[in-house]
Amino acid sequence: MMEKTYQPADIETRMSSLWEEAGAFKAGRPERRDATPFTIVIPPPNVTGSLHMGHALNNTLQDILCRFERMRGRDVLWQPGTDHAGIATQMVVERQLMERQQPGRRAMGRDKFLERVWQWKAESGGTITNQLKRLGASCDWSRERFTMDEGLSRAVIKVFVALHREGLIYKDKRLVNWDPALLTAISDLEVLQVEVKGSLWYLRYPLEGKAFNPDDPSTFIVVATTRPETMLGDTAVAVHPDDERYEDLVGKHVILPLVGRKIPIVADEYSDPDKGSGAVKITPAHDFNDFEVGRRHGLPEINVLDPEARLTLSGNEDYLRGLPEGALMFAEEVHGKERFAARKLIVSRLEEAGFLERIEPNTHMVPHGDRSGVVIEPYLTDQWYVDAKTLAQPAIAAVRGGATSFVPKNWEKTYFDWMENIQPWCISRQLWWGHQIPAWYGPDGKVFVAETEDEAVGNALGYYVEQEVIAPEQGRAMAQDPAKRAGFIRRDEDVLDTWFSSALWPFSTLGWPDDTKDVERYYPTDVLVTGFDIIFFWVARMMMMGLHFMKDVPFPTVYIHALVRDARGAKMSKSKGNVIDPLNLIDEYGADALRFTLAAMAAQGRDIKLDPQRVAGYRNFATKLWNACRFAEMNACALPAGFDPSQARATLNRWIAHETARARRDITASIESWRFNDAAGAAYRFVWNVYCDWYLELAKPVLTGEEGAAKAETRAMVAWARDEILKLLHPFMPFITEELWAVTAERPGLLTLADWPQQAAMVPEQMALAAGFAEADALIAPSMIAANASADFSDPAAEAEIGWVVDLVTAIRSVRAEMSIPPATLTPLVLAGASAETRARAERWNEVVRRLARLAEISFAERPPEGAVQLLVRGEVAALPLKGVIDFAAERARLDKELSRAEADIKRVDAKLGNEKFVANAPEEIVEEEKEKREAAVARKAKIVEALERLTSAA
């Protein structure tokens, strides 16, 4: 016996245990050994993370696909795992040490610190995994991987060594995003651009050979900068080659203020003639654009900051040599000062010497570390790089050639824009937690890259013996006795960017390179579901690595989902206080309600505006399903063995079979084409409207009537349609459907492993029965039976019959609502000029239509009576005589007033949206809110106009 009320918390806990005990999600199940594989790799969440709304959307969509394909008989592998998240994890453990007043990382030493990180991972690293299980993620949890697993680490080392041997990994001195608090390079994804109200300083750079006079513009060039503290590293001033103001100065020099060093004036298109003075200072070691200008013109790269972003000229002896005494004193004065303190000092000295022309307020974007919160520095340093440009070419060709497609298609442009302008990929990080770079340095700094230290030692000894740096005998002794080679080579202390190991995820998780059995079966995967923000950081790099090492794309389809925003359309952030925690929604409404909400709103290319009330609404949908199943149970609806819906005789039952087949087609086609919202919408309409509101309502008189063949058939059909609904809803709402599958009948297996509803074609015997019944029923033409014999079940005659009832009642209810007719007021209905078919239907369904539409009677006439509101139902006129029921003049006045209000709303919003200043300056969510207001007002206006037209026809 079913429980009276739906309690998601109890159900979800039990169903999770049931699936786990049955090993329901394991890939390679014996009965599916020969089935076609279906593979998805989970975008590995950070091991430090907890479930956020982006995870909830991403994993819900993946789970829908996996459950759908599992029910279609595929051998599904949804590969789970987590990312070691270098910086994030190291920060978590360091913070923990500080809070416990224990020795810090450096005091502890590398080995001890890494032991502590592994300990933390064992104790707390499974949080996100358990939360994904709460969401219902049907991953093969027995295969869970971690990017620092021994097997994955071997894959990382092998790839690094192979790429280095091919010349595709190398060491270079280039600019990186440097975090002066964490003392490491970071990726672009870890940089937040923050709008800052700052200043723009206009500086006078004296021309060589002219006596500087701040009142004589012919003696200097003015450059504008937001970072005057970096001027000590200037190595040129750039002007646009077409800027006539400076054409005579190109090739000449200026004298760097306060320093006295001569630097050239170069012509470069980077300089914008319409911005500032049209001249810009070039600091190659402290600006990404300046770095490229410097490389084009062969300029020196002078680093004037230390790793902690303090001013320093250490290591720049050539820079200091030959400078006047005053400049040397100034260099000594700023040395060691924190960058922003140095800025104030430098600006002060520039002003004193007449080099500061003016200061303007300037609001601009400044990069900050997403974890440290400090301003990020473009910093010149030695790092390891991947030749991404070479690896990108096959990855570009694969998408251009259609081997991999993006859904929606427009994201391919983003992919191409990034890939065709790709820069060398900095893969080294100055951390301890991560894959330590497999490179060792000899006494003279020569690099030896190898998979193991023993291999590196062997290579180094061979090299130095060959170079006669050490004697052969000494080399042999060192090779045989580790103690004799202690300190001979040292390993690179840096670790690899976490995106490097993540780039191998589609094949490293399958056992490559140690065991290729699963690689051969499950690679390439079928689809990748991910967010647009990591197309470059992850998707593109998996494409590069997959093609290079596996000689095939890692996935033929990349589905890019949108953002989940708050109810007003604002991006969620802790600072705004508008973050919606999915776990709180699961606690309140259940995982099924949250999942269905996300799926129903996941329209391609459109961000989701998540209002918790939508989740509450789909919680009601789950309750509606629960109550429908209880109704079936209370009416003894059960599915007899061997029941075939295509043999149903009653028109109502054939109609629900027809509608079920249509729902199956719509849902299947929508999932196959990645239209998750359409699939959820089709399921919702079928369950709530077709099955619950209409079929069960129309079946009630039969179910409460006398026993007999009609009642038995209807009971069976109610149960059959219920079971099909549970299957169709399962990918979206797995917990409640699995529970209902278990409690509504005795079944041999789990719903999650049941067959997806299949196309139901009629065999010859069924055709004969149906044709015989068609003659007796007089509703179904034998030709229709024959036409649909080999197709999915369809019954146009049954659909026409019941569809007419549904459309008629719906139209009448709509008019009653528009005209505010009280429920207790029964109105007559006149079918004007009705065909014989419609007359027959009206007679058959007279009692039902009157009850559902609140009608006093149904009559027939050649034409509509005066004062009747006319409805067009399936091509024929149905009239509601409302004279005396409503005051037409008052109703018209009310509708005219509402129409004026709707038009005023539209006009008001149009004025706002037509104001370029408003659109440019208002927050994005406010603009979106206004657009939604307009859409609502336009829809409201259309309904009012339709109601007015009805009144006009009745007058």
Coordinates of N, CA, C and O in Angstrom, one line a residue, residues 115-185:
E115 N 52.3 14.9 2.8 CA 51.6 13.8 3.7 C 50.4 14.4 4.3 O 49.3 13.8 4.3
R116 N 50.5 15.7 4.8 CA 49.3 16.3 5.4 C 48.2 16.5 4.4 O 47.0 16.4 4.7
V117 N 48.6 16.9 3.1 CA 47.5 17.1 2.1 C 46.8 15.8 1.8 O 45.6 15.8 1.7
W118 N 47.6 14.8 1.6 CA 46.9 13.5 1.4 C 46.0 13.0 2.5 O 44.9 12.5 2.3
Q119 N 46.4 13.4 3.7 CA 45.6 13.1 4.9 C 44.3 13.9 4.8 O 43.2 13.3 5.1
W120 N 44.4 15.2 4.5 CA 43.2 16.0 4.3 C 42.3 15.4 3.3 O 41.1 15.3 3.4
K121 N 42.9 15.0 2.1 CA 42.1 14.4 1.0 C 41.3 13.2 1.5 O 40.1 13.0 1.1
A122 N 42.0 12.4 2.3 CA 41.3 11.1 2.7 C 40.2 11.4 3.7 O 39.1 10.8 3.7
E123 N 40.3 12.5 4.5 CA 39.3 12.8 5.5 C 38.1 13.7 4.9 O 37.0 13.5 5.3
S124 N 38.5 14.6 4.0 CA 37.5 15.6 3.6 C 37.3 15.7 2.1 O 36.4 16.4 1.6
G125 N 38.0 15.0 1.3 CA 38.0 15.1 -0.1 C 36.8 14.5 -0.8 O 36.6 14.7 -2.0
G126 N 36.0 13.7 -0.1 CA 34.8 13.1 -0.7 C 33.5 13.9 -0.6 O 32.5 13.4 -1.0
T127 N 33.6 15.1 -0.1 CA 32.4 15.9 0.1 C 31.6 16.0 -1.2 O 30.4 15.8 -1.2
I128 N 32.2 16.5 -2.2 CA 31.5 16.8 -3.5 C 30.9 15.5 -4.1 O 29.9 15.5 -4.7
T129 N 31.7 14.4 -3.9 CA 31.2 13.1 -4.5 C 29.9 12.7 -3.8 O 28.9 12.3 -4.4
N130 N 29.8 12.8 -2.5 CA 28.6 12.5 -1.7 C 27.4 13.4 -2.1 O 26.3 13.0 -2.2
Q131 N 27.8 14.7 -2.4 CA 26.7 15.6 -2.8 C 26.2 15.3 -4.2 O 25.0 15.5 -4.4
L132 N 27.0 14.9 -5.1 CA 26.6 14.5 -6.4 C 25.7 13.2 -6.3 O 24.7 13.1 -7.1
K133 N 26.0 12.3 -5.4 CA 25.1 11.2 -5.2 C 23.7 11.6 -4.7 O 22.7 11.1 -5.0
R134 N 23.7 12.7 -3.8 CA 22.4 13.2 -3.4 C 21.6 13.8 -4.5 O 20.4 13.7 -4.5
L135 N 22.3 14.3 -5.5 CA 21.6 14.8 -6.7 C 21.0 13.7 -7.5 O 20.1 13.9 -8.4
G136 N 21.6 12.5 -7.4 CA 21.1 11.4 -8.1 C 22.0 11.0 -9.3 O 21.6 10.2 -10.2
A137 N 23.2 11.5 -9.3 CA 24.2 11.2 -10.4 C 24.5 9.7 -10.5 O 25.0 9.1 -9.5
S138 N 24.1 9.1 -11.6 CA 24.3 7.7 -11.8 C 25.6 7.3 -12.4 O 25.7 6.5 -13.4
C139 N 26.7 7.8 -11.8 CA 28.1 7.5 -12.3 C 28.4 6.1 -11.8 O 27.8 5.5 -10.9
D140 N 29.4 5.5 -12.5 CA 29.9 4.2 -12.0 C 30.9 4.5 -10.9 O 32.1 4.7 -11.2
W141 N 30.4 4.7 -9.7 CA 31.3 5.1 -8.6 C 32.4 4.2 -8.3 O 33.3 4.5 -7.6
S142 N 32.3 2.9 -8.7 CA 33.4 2.0 -8.5 C 34.6 2.3 -9.3 O 35.7 1.8 -9.0
R143 N 34.5 3.2 -10.3 CA 35.6 3.6 -11.1 C 36.1 5.0 -10.8 O 36.8 5.6 -11.6
E144 N 35.7 5.5 -9.7 CA 36.0 6.9 -9.4 C 37.5 7.1 -9.4 O 38.3 6.3 -8.9
R145 N 38.0 8.2 -10.1 CA 39.4 8.5 -10.2 C 39.7 9.9 -9.6 O 38.8 10.7 -9.4
F146 N 41.0 10.1 -9.4 CA 41.5 11.3 -8.9 C 42.7 11.7 -9.7 O 43.5 10.8 -10.0
T147 N 42.9 13.0 -10.0 CA 43.9 13.3 -11.0 C 45.3 13.1 -10.4 O 46.3 13.1 -11.1
M148 N 45.4 12.8 -9.1 CA 46.7 12.5 -8.5 C 46.9 11.0 -8.2 O 47.8 10.6 -7.6
D149 N 45.9 10.2 -8.7 CA 46.0 8.7 -8.6 C 47.3 8.3 -9.2 O 47.8 8.9 -10.2
E150 N 47.8 7.2 -8.7 CA 49.1 6.7 -9.3 C 49.0 6.5 -10.8 O 49.9 6.8 -11.5
G151 N 47.9 5.9 -11.2 CA 47.8 5.6 -12.7 C 47.7 6.9 -13.5 O 48.3 7.0 -14.5
L152 N 46.9 7.8 -13.0 CA 46.8 9.1 -13.8 C 48.1 9.8 -13.7 O 48.5 10.5 -14.7
S153 N 48.8 9.7 -12.6 CA 50.1 10.4 -12.5 C 51.1 9.8 -13.5 O 51.9 10.6 -14.1
R154 N 51.1 8.5 -13.7 CA 52.0 7.9 -14.7 C 51.6 8.4 -16.1 O 52.5 8.7 -17.0
A155 N 50.3 8.6 -16.4 CA 49.9 9.1 -17.7 C 50.4 10.6 -17.9 O 50.9 10.9 -19.0
V156 N 50.4 11.4 -16.9 CA 50.8 12.7 -16.9 C 52.3 12.8 -17.2 O 52.8 13.5 -18.1
I157 N 53.1 12.0 -16.5 CA 54.6 11.9 -16.7 C 54.9 11.5 -18.1 O 55.7 12.1 -18.8
K158 N 54.2 10.5 -18.6 CA 54.5 9.9 -19.9 C 54.2 11.0 -21.0 O 55.0 11.2 -21.9
V159 N 53.1 11.7 -20.8 CA 52.8 12.7 -21.8 C 53.8 13.9 -21.8 O 54.2 14.4 -22.8
F160 N 54.2 14.3 -20.6 CA 55.2 15.4 -20.5 C 56.5 15.0 -21.2 O 57.0 15.8 -22.0
V161 N 56.9 13.8 -20.9 CA 58.2 13.4 -21.4 C 58.1 13.2 -23.0 O 59.0 13.7 -23.7
A162 N 57.0 12.7 -23.4 CA 56.8 12.5 -24.9 C 56.8 13.8 -25.6 O 57.4 14.0 -26.6
L163 N 56.0 14.8 -25.0 CA 55.9 16.1 -25.7 C 57.3 16.8 -25.6 O 57.6 17.6 -26.6
H164 N 58.0 16.6 -24.6 CA 59.3 17.3 -24.5 C 60.3 16.7 -25.5 O 61.0 17.5 -26.2
R165 N 60.3 15.4 -25.7 CA 61.1 14.8 -26.7 C 60.8 15.3 -28.1 O 61.6 15.4 -29.0
E166 N 59.5 15.6 -28.3 CA 59.0 16.1 -29.6 C 59.2 17.6 -29.8 O 58.9 18.1 -30.8
G167 N 59.8 18.2 -28.8 CA 60.0 19.6 -28.9 C 58.7 20.5 -28.6 O 58.7 21.7 -28.9
L168 N 57.7 19.8 -28.1 CA 56.4 20.5 -27.9 C 56.3 21.0 -26.5 O 55.3 21.7 -26.2
I169 N 57.2 20.6 -25.6 CA 57.3 21.2 -24.3 C 58.7 21.8 -24.1 O 59.7 21.1 -24.5
Y170 N 58.8 23.0 -23.6 CA 60.1 23.6 -23.5 C 60.1 24.6 -22.4 O 59.0 25.0 -21.9
K171 N 61.2 25.2 -22.0 CA 61.3 26.2 -21.0 C 61.6 27.5 -21.6 O 62.4 27.6 -22.6
D172 N 61.0 28.6 -21.1 CA 61.2 29.9 -21.8 C 60.9 31.0 -20.7 O 60.3 30.7 -19.7
K173 N 61.5 32.1 -21.0 CA 61.3 33.3 -20.1 C 60.2 34.2 -20.8 O 60.5 34.8 -21.8
R174 N 59.0 34.2 -20.2 CA 57.9 34.9 -20.8 C 57.1 35.5 -19.6 O 57.3 35.2 -18.5
L175 N 56.1 36.4 -20.0 CA 55.2 36.9 -19.0 C 54.2 35.9 -18.6 O 53.7 35.2 -19.4
V176 N 53.9 35.9 -17.3 CA 52.8 35.1 -16.8 C 51.9 35.9 -15.9 O 52.3 37.0 -15.5
N177 N 50.7 35.4 -15.6 CA 49.9 36.0 -14.5 C 50.5 35.6 -13.2 O 50.5 34.4 -12.9
W178 N 51.1 36.5 -12.4 CA 51.8 36.2 -11.2 C 51.0 36.7 -10.0 O 50.6 37.8 -9.9
D179 N 50.8 35.8 -9.1 CA 50.1 36.1 -7.8 C 51.2 36.4 -6.8 O 51.8 35.4 -6.3
P180 N 51.4 37.6 -6.4 CA 52.4 38.0 -5.4 C 52.1 37.5 -4.0 O 53.0 37.6 -3.1
A181 N 50.9 37.1 -3.7 CA 50.6 36.6 -2.4 C 50.8 35.1 -2.3 O 51.4 34.6 -1.4
L182 N 50.4 34.4 -3.4 CA 50.6 32.9 -3.4 C 52.0 32.5 -4.0 O 52.4 31.4 -3.9
L183 N 52.7 33.5 -4.6 CA 54.0 33.3 -5.2 C 54.0 32.2 -6.3 O 54.9 31.3 -6.2
T184 N 53.1 32.3 -7.2 CA 53.0 31.3 -8.2 C 52.4 31.9 -9.5 O 51.6 32.9 -9.4
A185 N 52.7 31.4 -10.6 CA 52.0 31.7 -11.8 C 50.6 31.1 -11.7 O 50.4 30.0 -11.1

